[in-house]
């Protein structure tokens, strides 16, 4: 695909549901950029400085604090002879990906009591987004990224969860969260395919707020969607049909939700009209 220069547009970003990464080394924390912030945070802890640890030492891929039993993957492969090999949780690190030395480096938040032991990076990686958000509420950069994940209904995922194992909807929302964490220029076209897949209706409302936040920043958001809650809040609709597959592909109606709702040939308009009345 060749890049095309369009006035006022710097890039086009497709946020789809394809898997993130091909192996377990890609996690929620690494893809979202949270681990980079955490590595800097832990490298600044007094215990880390006294031992001469640097930011690079806290990488579970190449750092000196990674678990050498599994080489930072969190699991090892068992040879069961005549059967296919089986991956099991690493007995040395318990799946945390870090060695015992990393356990001794602990961060203490402002909310912790004076004599509180603090929390280590391996333990933090095993926490859910919701738990980490509560524990790291005083770390601005990390808090902002965690909050976006939470706003997109992903507060149940652990920071160390491997991204290739996520569902398509989860992968898409993590990609969206990562985009929102970046400093936008307001000159991007975002294309999303069915972003409400797998979302609870309460989380759909949060997603709508996120999409409007992108648009309010000057960006253009194009959404392929069947969820009526999303459809009725759009600035402009293009209804393609009249059916799916070979019986589709024709533009049936276009315009604002109110304009599409008045089109008798539009199935979408029929239901949008009901939504607008409610």
PDB file of C-alpha atoms in Angstrom:
ATOM      1  CA  UNK A   1       0.000   0.000   0.000  1.00  0.00           C
ATOM      2  CA  UNK A   2       1.480   3.328  -1.073  1.00  0.00           C
ATOM      3  CA  UNK A   3       1.156   6.315   1.213  1.00  0.00           C
ATOM      4  CA  UNK A   4      -0.928   9.131  -0.212  1.00  0.00           C
ATOM      5  CA  UNK A   5      -0.602  12.737   0.883  1.00  0.00           C
ATOM      6  CA  UNK A   6      -3.970  14.266   1.737  1.00  0.00           C
ATOM      7  CA  UNK A   7      -4.397  17.813   2.978  1.00  0.00           C
ATOM      8  CA  UNK A   8      -4.808  17.857   6.743  1.00  0.00           C
ATOM      9  CA  UNK A   9      -4.133  14.105   7.133  1.00  0.00           C
ATOM     10  CA  UNK A  10      -0.803  12.756   8.389  1.00  0.00           C
ATOM     11  CA  UNK A  11      -1.613   9.061   8.656  1.00  0.00           C
ATOM     12  CA  UNK A  12      -4.315   6.416   8.403  1.00  0.00           C
ATOM     13  CA  UNK A  13      -4.424   3.897  11.230  1.00  0.00           C
ATOM     14  CA  UNK A  14      -6.360   0.631  10.945  1.00  0.00           C
ATOM     15  CA  UNK A  15      -7.212  -0.669  14.414  1.00  0.00           C
ATOM     16  CA  UNK A  16      -8.432  -4.193  13.729  1.00  0.00           C
ATOM     17  CA  UNK A  17      -8.909  -7.430  15.648  1.00  0.00           C
ATOM     18  CA  UNK A  18      -5.861  -9.295  14.332  1.00  0.00           C
ATOM     19  CA  UNK A  19      -3.706 -10.986  17.021  1.00  0.00           C
ATOM     20  CA  UNK A  20      -0.915  -8.984  18.670  1.00  0.00           C
ATOM     21  CA  UNK A  21       2.466 -10.677  18.417  1.00  0.00           C
ATOM     22  CA  UNK A  22       3.293 -14.278  17.607  1.00  0.00           C
ATOM     23  CA  UNK A  23       4.726 -15.445  20.915  1.00  0.00           C
ATOM     24  CA  UNK A  24       4.219 -15.023  24.643  1.00  0.00           C
ATOM     25  CA  UNK A  25       6.927 -12.366  25.004  1.00  0.00           C
ATOM     26  CA  UNK A  26       4.417  -9.710  23.969  1.00  0.00           C
ATOM     27  CA  UNK A  27       2.253  -8.815  26.962  1.00  0.00           C
ATOM     28  CA  UNK A  28      -0.378  -6.238  27.885  1.00  0.00           C
ATOM     29  CA  UNK A  29       2.299  -4.242  29.716  1.00  0.00           C
ATOM     30  CA  UNK A  30       4.828  -4.259  26.869  1.00  0.00           C
ATOM     31  CA  UNK A  31       2.408  -3.493  24.035  1.00  0.00           C
ATOM     32  CA  UNK A  32       0.727  -0.634  25.886  1.00  0.00           C
ATOM     33  CA  UNK A  33       4.092   0.880  26.855  1.00  0.00           C
ATOM     34  CA  UNK A  34       3.368   0.474  30.563  1.00  0.00           C
ATOM     35  CA  UNK A  35       6.369  -1.779  31.180  1.00  0.00           C
ATOM     36  CA  UNK A  36       8.762   0.863  29.823  1.00  0.00           C
ATOM     37  CA  UNK A  37       7.431   3.312  32.420  1.00  0.00           C
ATOM     38  CA  UNK A  38       7.594   0.682  35.161  1.00  0.00           C
ATOM     39  CA  UNK A  39      11.181  -0.191  34.318  1.00  0.00           C
ATOM     40  CA  UNK A  40      12.180   3.453  34.716  1.00  0.00           C
ATOM     41  CA  UNK A  41      10.180   3.618  37.951  1.00  0.00           C
ATOM     42  CA  UNK A  42      11.901   0.597  39.490  1.00  0.00           C
ATOM     43  CA  UNK A  43      15.367   1.627  38.308  1.00  0.00           C
ATOM     44  CA  UNK A  44      14.914   4.806  40.379  1.00  0.00           C
ATOM     45  CA  UNK A  45      14.085   2.887  43.583  1.00  0.00           C
ATOM     46  CA  UNK A  46      16.857   3.323  46.238  1.00  0.00           C
ATOM     47  CA  UNK A  47      17.508  -0.439  46.442  1.00  0.00           C
ATOM     48  CA  UNK A  48      17.999  -0.610  42.675  1.00  0.00           C
ATOM     49  CA  UNK A  49      20.401   2.326  42.679  1.00  0.00           C
ATOM     50  CA  UNK A  50      22.442   0.849  45.531  1.00  0.00           C
ATOM     51  CA  UNK A  51      22.892  -2.364  43.549  1.00  0.00           C
ATOM     52  CA  UNK A  52      23.716  -0.546  40.335  1.00  0.00           C
ATOM     53  CA  UNK A  53      20.681  -1.727  38.405  1.00  0.00           C
ATOM     54  CA  UNK A  54      19.719   0.224  35.294  1.00  0.00           C
ATOM     55  CA  UNK A  55      16.488   0.430  33.327  1.00  0.00           C
ATOM     56  CA  UNK A  56      17.703  -2.293  30.960  1.00  0.00           C
ATOM     57  CA  UNK A  57      18.134  -4.751  33.845  1.00  0.00           C
ATOM     58  CA  UNK A  58      14.357  -4.781  34.378  1.00  0.00           C
ATOM     59  CA  UNK A  59      13.602  -6.143  30.918  1.00  0.00           C
ATOM     60  CA  UNK A  60      12.319  -9.718  31.147  1.00  0.00           C
ATOM     61  CA  UNK A  61      13.633 -10.340  27.635  1.00  0.00           C
ATOM     62  CA  UNK A  62      17.287  -9.372  27.974  1.00  0.00           C
ATOM     63  CA  UNK A  63      17.754  -7.867  31.449  1.00  0.00           C
ATOM     64  CA  UNK A  64      19.934  -9.289  34.212  1.00  0.00           C
ATOM     65  CA  UNK A  65      16.869  -9.633  36.485  1.00  0.00           C
ATOM     66  CA  UNK A  66      14.958 -11.948  34.152  1.00  0.00           C
ATOM     67  CA  UNK A  67      14.360 -15.559  35.119  1.00  0.00           C
ATOM     68  CA  UNK A  68      17.147 -17.625  33.591  1.00  0.00           C
ATOM     69  CA  UNK A  69      15.181 -20.844  34.086  1.00  0.00           C
ATOM     70  CA  UNK A  70      12.683 -19.869  31.364  1.00  0.00           C
ATOM     71  CA  UNK A  71      14.692 -17.001  29.833  1.00  0.00           C
ATOM     72  CA  UNK A  72      11.910 -14.565  30.674  1.00  0.00           C
ATOM     73  CA  UNK A  73       9.056 -16.386  28.927  1.00  0.00           C
ATOM     74  CA  UNK A  74       7.311 -17.472  32.141  1.00  0.00           C
ATOM     75  CA  UNK A  75       7.013 -21.041  30.944  1.00  0.00           C
ATOM     76  CA  UNK A  76       9.117 -24.028  29.967  1.00  0.00           C
ATOM     77  CA  UNK A  77       8.532 -26.829  27.473  1.00  0.00           C
ATOM     78  CA  UNK A  78       8.201 -30.415  28.715  1.00  0.00           C
ATOM     79  CA  UNK A  79       9.137 -33.309  26.492  1.00  0.00           C
ATOM     80  CA  UNK A  80       6.500 -36.013  27.003  1.00  0.00           C
ATOM     81  CA  UNK A  81       8.157 -38.448  24.619  1.00  0.00           C
ATOM     82  CA  UNK A  82       5.541 -39.844  22.202  1.00  0.00           C
ATOM     83  CA  UNK A  83       3.091 -36.982  22.725  1.00  0.00           C
ATOM     84  CA  UNK A  84       3.441 -33.360  21.584  1.00  0.00           C
ATOM     85  CA  UNK A  85       5.565 -31.129  23.825  1.00  0.00           C
ATOM     86  CA  UNK A  86       3.652 -29.366  26.600  1.00  0.00           C
ATOM     87  CA  UNK A  87       4.276 -25.828  27.895  1.00  0.00           C
ATOM     88  CA  UNK A  88       3.997 -25.454  31.670  1.00  0.00           C
ATOM     89  CA  UNK A  89       4.493 -22.564  34.094  1.00  0.00           C
ATOM     90  CA  UNK A  90       8.151 -22.088  34.944  1.00  0.00           C
ATOM     91  CA  UNK A  91       8.819 -23.645  38.385  1.00  0.00           C
ATOM     92  CA  UNK A  92      11.613 -21.145  39.092  1.00  0.00           C
ATOM     93  CA  UNK A  93       9.636 -17.895  38.678  1.00  0.00           C
ATOM     94  CA  UNK A  94       6.059 -19.165  38.867  1.00  0.00           C
ATOM     95  CA  UNK A  95       5.300 -17.477  35.550  1.00  0.00           C
ATOM     96  CA  UNK A  96       6.381 -13.976  36.649  1.00  0.00           C
ATOM     97  CA  UNK A  97       9.280 -13.988  34.114  1.00  0.00           C
ATOM     98  CA  UNK A  98      11.651 -12.462  36.695  1.00  0.00           C
ATOM     99  CA  UNK A  99      14.345 -13.966  38.918  1.00  0.00           C
ATOM    100  CA  UNK A 100      14.444 -13.828  42.721  1.00  0.00           C
ATOM    101  CA  UNK A 101      16.724 -10.775  42.668  1.00  0.00           C
ATOM    102  CA  UNK A 102      13.875  -8.715  41.172  1.00  0.00           C
ATOM    103  CA  UNK A 103      11.684  -9.528  44.183  1.00  0.00           C
ATOM    104  CA  UNK A 104      14.014  -7.530  46.433  1.00  0.00           C
ATOM    105  CA  UNK A 105      13.437  -4.297  44.482  1.00  0.00           C
ATOM    106  CA  UNK A 106      10.188  -2.827  45.736  1.00  0.00           C
ATOM    107  CA  UNK A 107       8.325   0.355  44.981  1.00  0.00           C
ATOM    108  CA  UNK A 108       6.509   2.121  47.809  1.00  0.00           C
ATOM    109  CA  UNK A 109       3.705   4.459  46.827  1.00  0.00           C
ATOM    110  CA  UNK A 110       2.725   7.561  48.750  1.00  0.00           C
ATOM    111  CA  UNK A 111      -0.289   5.658  50.052  1.00  0.00           C
ATOM    112  CA  UNK A 112       1.843   2.917  51.616  1.00  0.00           C
ATOM    113  CA  UNK A 113       2.543   3.090  55.321  1.00  0.00           C
ATOM    114  CA  UNK A 114       6.042   4.083  56.437  1.00  0.00           C
ATOM    115  CA  UNK A 115       7.126   0.515  57.181  1.00  0.00           C
ATOM    116  CA  UNK A 116       5.191  -1.089  54.319  1.00  0.00           C
ATOM    117  CA  UNK A 117       7.291  -3.562  52.281  1.00  0.00           C
ATOM    118  CA  UNK A 118       6.209  -2.115  48.951  1.00  0.00           C
ATOM    119  CA  UNK A 119       5.547  -4.094  45.796  1.00  0.00           C
ATOM    120  CA  UNK A 120       7.966  -5.775  43.394  1.00  0.00           C
ATOM    121  CA  UNK A 121       7.741  -5.684  39.600  1.00  0.00           C
ATOM    122  CA  UNK A 122       7.141  -9.470  39.328  1.00  0.00           C
ATOM    123  CA  UNK A 123       4.144  -9.203  41.686  1.00  0.00           C
ATOM    124  CA  UNK A 124       2.855  -6.134  39.837  1.00  0.00           C
ATOM    125  CA  UNK A 125       2.967  -7.962  36.505  1.00  0.00           C
ATOM    126  CA  UNK A 126       0.609 -10.545  37.956  1.00  0.00           C
ATOM    127  CA  UNK A 127      -1.953  -7.912  38.938  1.00  0.00           C
ATOM    128  CA  UNK A 128      -4.988  -6.956  36.907  1.00  0.00           C
ATOM    129  CA  UNK A 129      -5.287  -3.504  35.355  1.00  0.00           C
ATOM    130  CA  UNK A 130      -7.815  -2.614  38.048  1.00  0.00           C
ATOM    131  CA  UNK A 131      -5.501  -3.710  40.885  1.00  0.00           C
ATOM    132  CA  UNK A 132      -2.466  -1.977  39.385  1.00  0.00           C
ATOM    133  CA  UNK A 133      -4.454   1.227  38.875  1.00  0.00           C
ATOM    134  CA  UNK A 134      -5.293   1.330  42.564  1.00  0.00           C
ATOM    135  CA  UNK A 135      -1.726   0.520  43.603  1.00  0.00           C
ATOM    136  CA  UNK A 136       0.007   2.959  41.238  1.00  0.00           C
ATOM    137  CA  UNK A 137      -2.416   5.870  41.492  1.00  0.00           C
ATOM    138  CA  UNK A 138       0.471   8.243  42.283  1.00  0.00           C
ATOM    139  CA  UNK A 139       2.491   7.388  39.153  1.00  0.00           C
ATOM    140  CA  UNK A 140       0.986   9.782  36.593  1.00  0.00           C
ATOM    141  CA  UNK A 141       2.178   8.237  33.303  1.00  0.00           C
ATOM    142  CA  UNK A 142       1.320   4.686  34.341  1.00  0.00           C
ATOM    143  CA  UNK A 143      -1.992   5.744  35.845  1.00  0.00           C
ATOM    144  CA  UNK A 144      -3.085   7.463  32.615  1.00  0.00           C
ATOM    145  CA  UNK A 145      -2.366   4.366  30.499  1.00  0.00           C
ATOM    146  CA  UNK A 146      -4.013   2.026  32.983  1.00  0.00           C
ATOM    147  CA  UNK A 147      -7.067   4.293  33.153  1.00  0.00           C
ATOM    148  CA  UNK A 148      -7.523   4.141  29.381  1.00  0.00           C
ATOM    149  CA  UNK A 149      -7.383   0.328  29.473  1.00  0.00           C
ATOM    150  CA  UNK A 150      -9.936   0.385  32.272  1.00  0.00           C
ATOM    151  CA  UNK A 151     -12.176   2.805  30.358  1.00  0.00           C
ATOM    152  CA  UNK A 152     -12.184   0.350  27.451  1.00  0.00           C
ATOM    153  CA  UNK A 153     -13.421  -2.465  29.683  1.00  0.00           C
ATOM    154  CA  UNK A 154     -10.075  -4.257  29.998  1.00  0.00           C
ATOM    155  CA  UNK A 155      -9.589  -3.840  33.745  1.00  0.00           C
ATOM    156  CA  UNK A 156      -9.691  -7.634  34.269  1.00  0.00           C
ATOM    157  CA  UNK A 157      -6.571  -8.348  32.173  1.00  0.00           C
ATOM    158  CA  UNK A 158      -3.266  -8.859  33.997  1.00  0.00           C
ATOM    159  CA  UNK A 159      -0.266  -6.758  32.997  1.00  0.00           C
ATOM    160  CA  UNK A 160       1.733  -9.891  32.249  1.00  0.00           C
ATOM    161  CA  UNK A 161      -0.946 -11.524  30.117  1.00  0.00           C
ATOM    162  CA  UNK A 162       0.404 -12.670  26.754  1.00  0.00           C
ATOM    163  CA  UNK A 163      -1.206 -10.671  23.933  1.00  0.00           C
ATOM    164  CA  UNK A 164      -1.360 -13.532  21.372  1.00  0.00           C
ATOM    165  CA  UNK A 165      -3.840 -15.281  23.704  1.00  0.00           C
ATOM    166  CA  UNK A 166      -6.276 -12.340  23.732  1.00  0.00           C
ATOM    167  CA  UNK A 167      -9.545 -12.405  21.832  1.00  0.00           C
ATOM    168  CA  UNK A 168      -9.930 -10.277  18.715  1.00  0.00           C
ATOM    169  CA  UNK A 169     -12.034  -7.710  20.575  1.00  0.00           C
ATOM    170  CA  UNK A 170      -9.505  -7.456  23.395  1.00  0.00           C
ATOM    171  CA  UNK A 171      -6.627  -7.067  20.945  1.00  0.00           C
ATOM    172  CA  UNK A 172      -8.457  -4.300  19.109  1.00  0.00           C
ATOM    173  CA  UNK A 173      -9.162  -2.376  22.295  1.00  0.00           C
ATOM    174  CA  UNK A 174      -5.561  -2.645  23.472  1.00  0.00           C
ATOM    175  CA  UNK A 175      -4.449  -1.207  20.134  1.00  0.00           C
ATOM    176  CA  UNK A 176      -6.949   1.622  20.598  1.00  0.00           C
ATOM    177  CA  UNK A 177      -5.740   2.237  24.164  1.00  0.00           C
ATOM    178  CA  UNK A 178      -2.140   2.404  22.943  1.00  0.00           C
ATOM    179  CA  UNK A 179      -3.122   4.992  20.322  1.00  0.00           C
ATOM    180  CA  UNK A 180      -4.905   7.093  22.927  1.00  0.00           C
ATOM    181  CA  UNK A 181      -1.784   7.038  25.094  1.00  0.00           C
ATOM    182  CA  UNK A 182       0.240   8.710  22.359  1.00  0.00           C
ATOM    183  CA  UNK A 183       0.422  12.451  21.861  1.00  0.00           C
ATOM    184  CA  UNK A 184      -1.975  13.014  18.992  1.00  0.00           C
ATOM    185  CA  UNK A 185      -1.730  15.671  16.294  1.00  0.00           C
ATOM    186  CA  UNK A 186      -5.412  15.671  15.376  1.00  0.00           C
ATOM    187  CA  UNK A 187      -4.550  14.690  11.799  1.00  0.00           C
ATOM    188  CA  UNK A 188      -5.177  10.941  11.844  1.00  0.00           C
ATOM    189  CA  UNK A 189      -7.904   8.796  10.311  1.00  0.00           C
ATOM    190  CA  UNK A 190      -8.755   5.864  12.583  1.00  0.00           C
ATOM    191  CA  UNK A 191     -10.567   2.876  11.053  1.00  0.00           C
ATOM    192  CA  UNK A 192     -12.171   0.390  13.463  1.00  0.00           C
ATOM    193  CA  UNK A 193     -14.002  -2.830  12.608  1.00  0.00           C
ATOM    194  CA  UNK A 194     -16.754  -3.835  15.074  1.00  0.00           C
ATOM    195  CA  UNK A 195     -15.012  -2.453  18.203  1.00  0.00           C
ATOM    196  CA  UNK A 196     -18.012  -3.347  20.420  1.00  0.00           C
ATOM    197  CA  UNK A 197     -17.491  -7.104  19.920  1.00  0.00           C
ATOM    198  CA  UNK A 198     -17.599  -8.848  23.302  1.00  0.00           C
ATOM    199  CA  UNK A 199     -18.303  -5.666  25.244  1.00  0.00           C
ATOM    200  CA  UNK A 200     -20.866  -5.381  28.041  1.00  0.00           C
ATOM    201  CA  UNK A 201     -23.448  -2.679  27.283  1.00  0.00           C
ATOM    202  CA  UNK A 202     -22.015  -0.483  30.058  1.00  0.00           C
ATOM    203  CA  UNK A 203     -18.565  -0.708  28.451  1.00  0.00           C
ATOM    204  CA  UNK A 204     -20.057   0.210  25.067  1.00  0.00           C
ATOM    205  CA  UNK A 205     -20.872   3.618  26.521  1.00  0.00           C
ATOM    206  CA  UNK A 206     -17.256   3.996  27.630  1.00  0.00           C
ATOM    207  CA  UNK A 207     -16.085   3.058  24.134  1.00  0.00           C
ATOM    208  CA  UNK A 208     -18.387   5.669  22.591  1.00  0.00           C
ATOM    209  CA  UNK A 209     -16.869   8.314  24.866  1.00  0.00           C
ATOM    210  CA  UNK A 210     -13.383   7.223  23.750  1.00  0.00           C
ATOM    211  CA  UNK A 211     -14.322   7.452  20.061  1.00  0.00           C
ATOM    212  CA  UNK A 212     -15.777  10.926  20.573  1.00  0.00           C
ATOM    213  CA  UNK A 213     -12.600  11.927  22.415  1.00  0.00           C
ATOM    214  CA  UNK A 214     -10.586  11.002  19.298  1.00  0.00           C
ATOM    215  CA  UNK A 215     -12.939  12.979  17.058  1.00  0.00           C
ATOM    216  CA  UNK A 216     -12.928  15.994  19.350  1.00  0.00           C
ATOM    217  CA  UNK A 217      -9.146  16.013  19.021  1.00  0.00           C
ATOM    218  CA  UNK A 218      -9.538  16.809  15.336  1.00  0.00           C
ATOM    219  CA  UNK A 219      -9.161  13.229  14.081  1.00  0.00           C
ATOM    220  CA  UNK A 220     -11.540  11.365  11.793  1.00  0.00           C
ATOM    221  CA  UNK A 221     -12.974   8.101  13.143  1.00  0.00           C
ATOM    222  CA  UNK A 222     -14.463   5.602  10.687  1.00  0.00           C
ATOM    223  CA  UNK A 223     -16.295   2.730  12.392  1.00  0.00           C
ATOM    224  CA  UNK A 224     -17.745  -0.395  10.796  1.00  0.00           C
ATOM    225  CA  UNK A 225     -20.422  -1.278  13.322  1.00  0.00           C
ATOM    226  CA  UNK A 226     -23.856  -2.843  13.855  1.00  0.00           C
ATOM    227  CA  UNK A 227     -24.370  -1.695  17.430  1.00  0.00           C
ATOM    228  CA  UNK A 228     -27.219   0.822  17.424  1.00  0.00           C
ATOM    229  CA  UNK A 229     -25.904   2.698  20.457  1.00  0.00           C
ATOM    230  CA  UNK A 230     -22.771   3.524  18.434  1.00  0.00           C
ATOM    231  CA  UNK A 231     -24.655   4.145  15.193  1.00  0.00           C
ATOM    232  CA  UNK A 232     -27.090   6.690  16.631  1.00  0.00           C
ATOM    233  CA  UNK A 233     -24.244   8.867  17.984  1.00  0.00           C
ATOM    234  CA  UNK A 234     -22.353   9.081  14.680  1.00  0.00           C
ATOM    235  CA  UNK A 235     -22.018  12.371  12.841  1.00  0.00           C
ATOM    236  CA  UNK A 236     -22.534  10.665   9.470  1.00  0.00           C
ATOM    237  CA  UNK A 237     -23.820   7.221   8.453  1.00  0.00           C
ATOM    238  CA  UNK A 238     -23.337   5.153   5.308  1.00  0.00           C
ATOM    239  CA  UNK A 239     -25.777   2.232   5.213  1.00  0.00           C
ATOM    240  CA  UNK A 240     -24.573  -0.528   2.867  1.00  0.00           C
ATOM    241  CA  UNK A 241     -26.869  -3.418   1.914  1.00  0.00           C
ATOM    242  CA  UNK A 242     -29.591  -4.331   1.437  1.00  0.00           C
ATOM    243  CA  UNK A 243     -28.406  -7.741   2.673  1.00  0.00           C
ATOM    244  CA  UNK A 244     -25.022  -9.286   3.463  1.00  0.00           C
ATOM    245  CA  UNK A 245     -22.514 -11.081   1.245  1.00  0.00           C
ATOM    246  CA  UNK A 246     -23.408 -11.330  -2.438  1.00  0.00           C
ATOM    247  CA  UNK A 247     -26.709  -9.528  -1.800  1.00  0.00           C
ATOM    248  CA  UNK A 248     -25.005  -6.503  -0.321  1.00  0.00           C
ATOM    249  CA  UNK A 249     -22.529  -3.840  -1.349  1.00  0.00           C
ATOM    250  CA  UNK A 250     -24.987  -1.138  -2.405  1.00  0.00           C
ATOM    251  CA  UNK A 251     -25.178   2.225  -0.664  1.00  0.00           C
ATOM    252  CA  UNK A 252     -28.780   2.292   0.578  1.00  0.00           C
ATOM    253  CA  UNK A 253     -28.709   5.499   2.593  1.00  0.00           C
ATOM    254  CA  UNK A 254     -26.289   8.127   3.819  1.00  0.00           C
ATOM    255  CA  UNK A 255     -26.366  11.202   5.986  1.00  0.00           C
ATOM    256  CA  UNK A 256     -26.919  12.026   9.625  1.00  0.00           C
ATOM    257  CA  UNK A 257     -28.710   9.427  11.811  1.00  0.00           C
ATOM    258  CA  UNK A 258     -31.857  11.554  11.534  1.00  0.00           C
ATOM    259  CA  UNK A 259     -31.630  11.614   7.723  1.00  0.00           C
ATOM    260  CA  UNK A 260     -31.024   7.856   7.456  1.00  0.00           C
ATOM    261  CA  UNK A 261     -33.922   7.226   9.836  1.00  0.00           C
ATOM    262  CA  UNK A 262     -36.274   8.883   7.297  1.00  0.00           C
ATOM    263  CA  UNK A 263     -35.186   6.602   4.442  1.00  0.00           C
ATOM    264  CA  UNK A 264     -37.823   3.835   3.975  1.00  0.00           C
ATOM    265  CA  UNK A 265     -35.363   1.623   2.059  1.00  0.00           C
ATOM    266  CA  UNK A 266     -32.883   1.445   4.941  1.00  0.00           C
ATOM    267  CA  UNK A 267     -33.104  -1.407   7.444  1.00  0.00           C
ATOM    268  CA  UNK A 268     -30.646   0.496   9.603  1.00  0.00           C
ATOM    269  CA  UNK A 269     -32.786   3.593   9.373  1.00  0.00           C
ATOM    270  CA  UNK A 270     -35.833   1.664  10.591  1.00  0.00           C
ATOM    271  CA  UNK A 271     -34.083   0.702  13.838  1.00  0.00           C
ATOM    272  CA  UNK A 272     -32.200   3.971  14.252  1.00  0.00           C
ATOM    273  CA  UNK A 273     -35.556   5.752  14.130  1.00  0.00           C
ATOM    274  CA  UNK A 274     -36.699   3.700  17.123  1.00  0.00           C
ATOM    275  CA  UNK A 275     -33.472   4.449  18.968  1.00  0.00           C
ATOM    276  CA  UNK A 276     -33.802   8.185  18.361  1.00  0.00           C
ATOM    277  CA  UNK A 277     -37.324   8.149  19.764  1.00  0.00           C
ATOM    278  CA  UNK A 278     -36.281   6.312  22.944  1.00  0.00           C
TER     279      UNK A 278
END
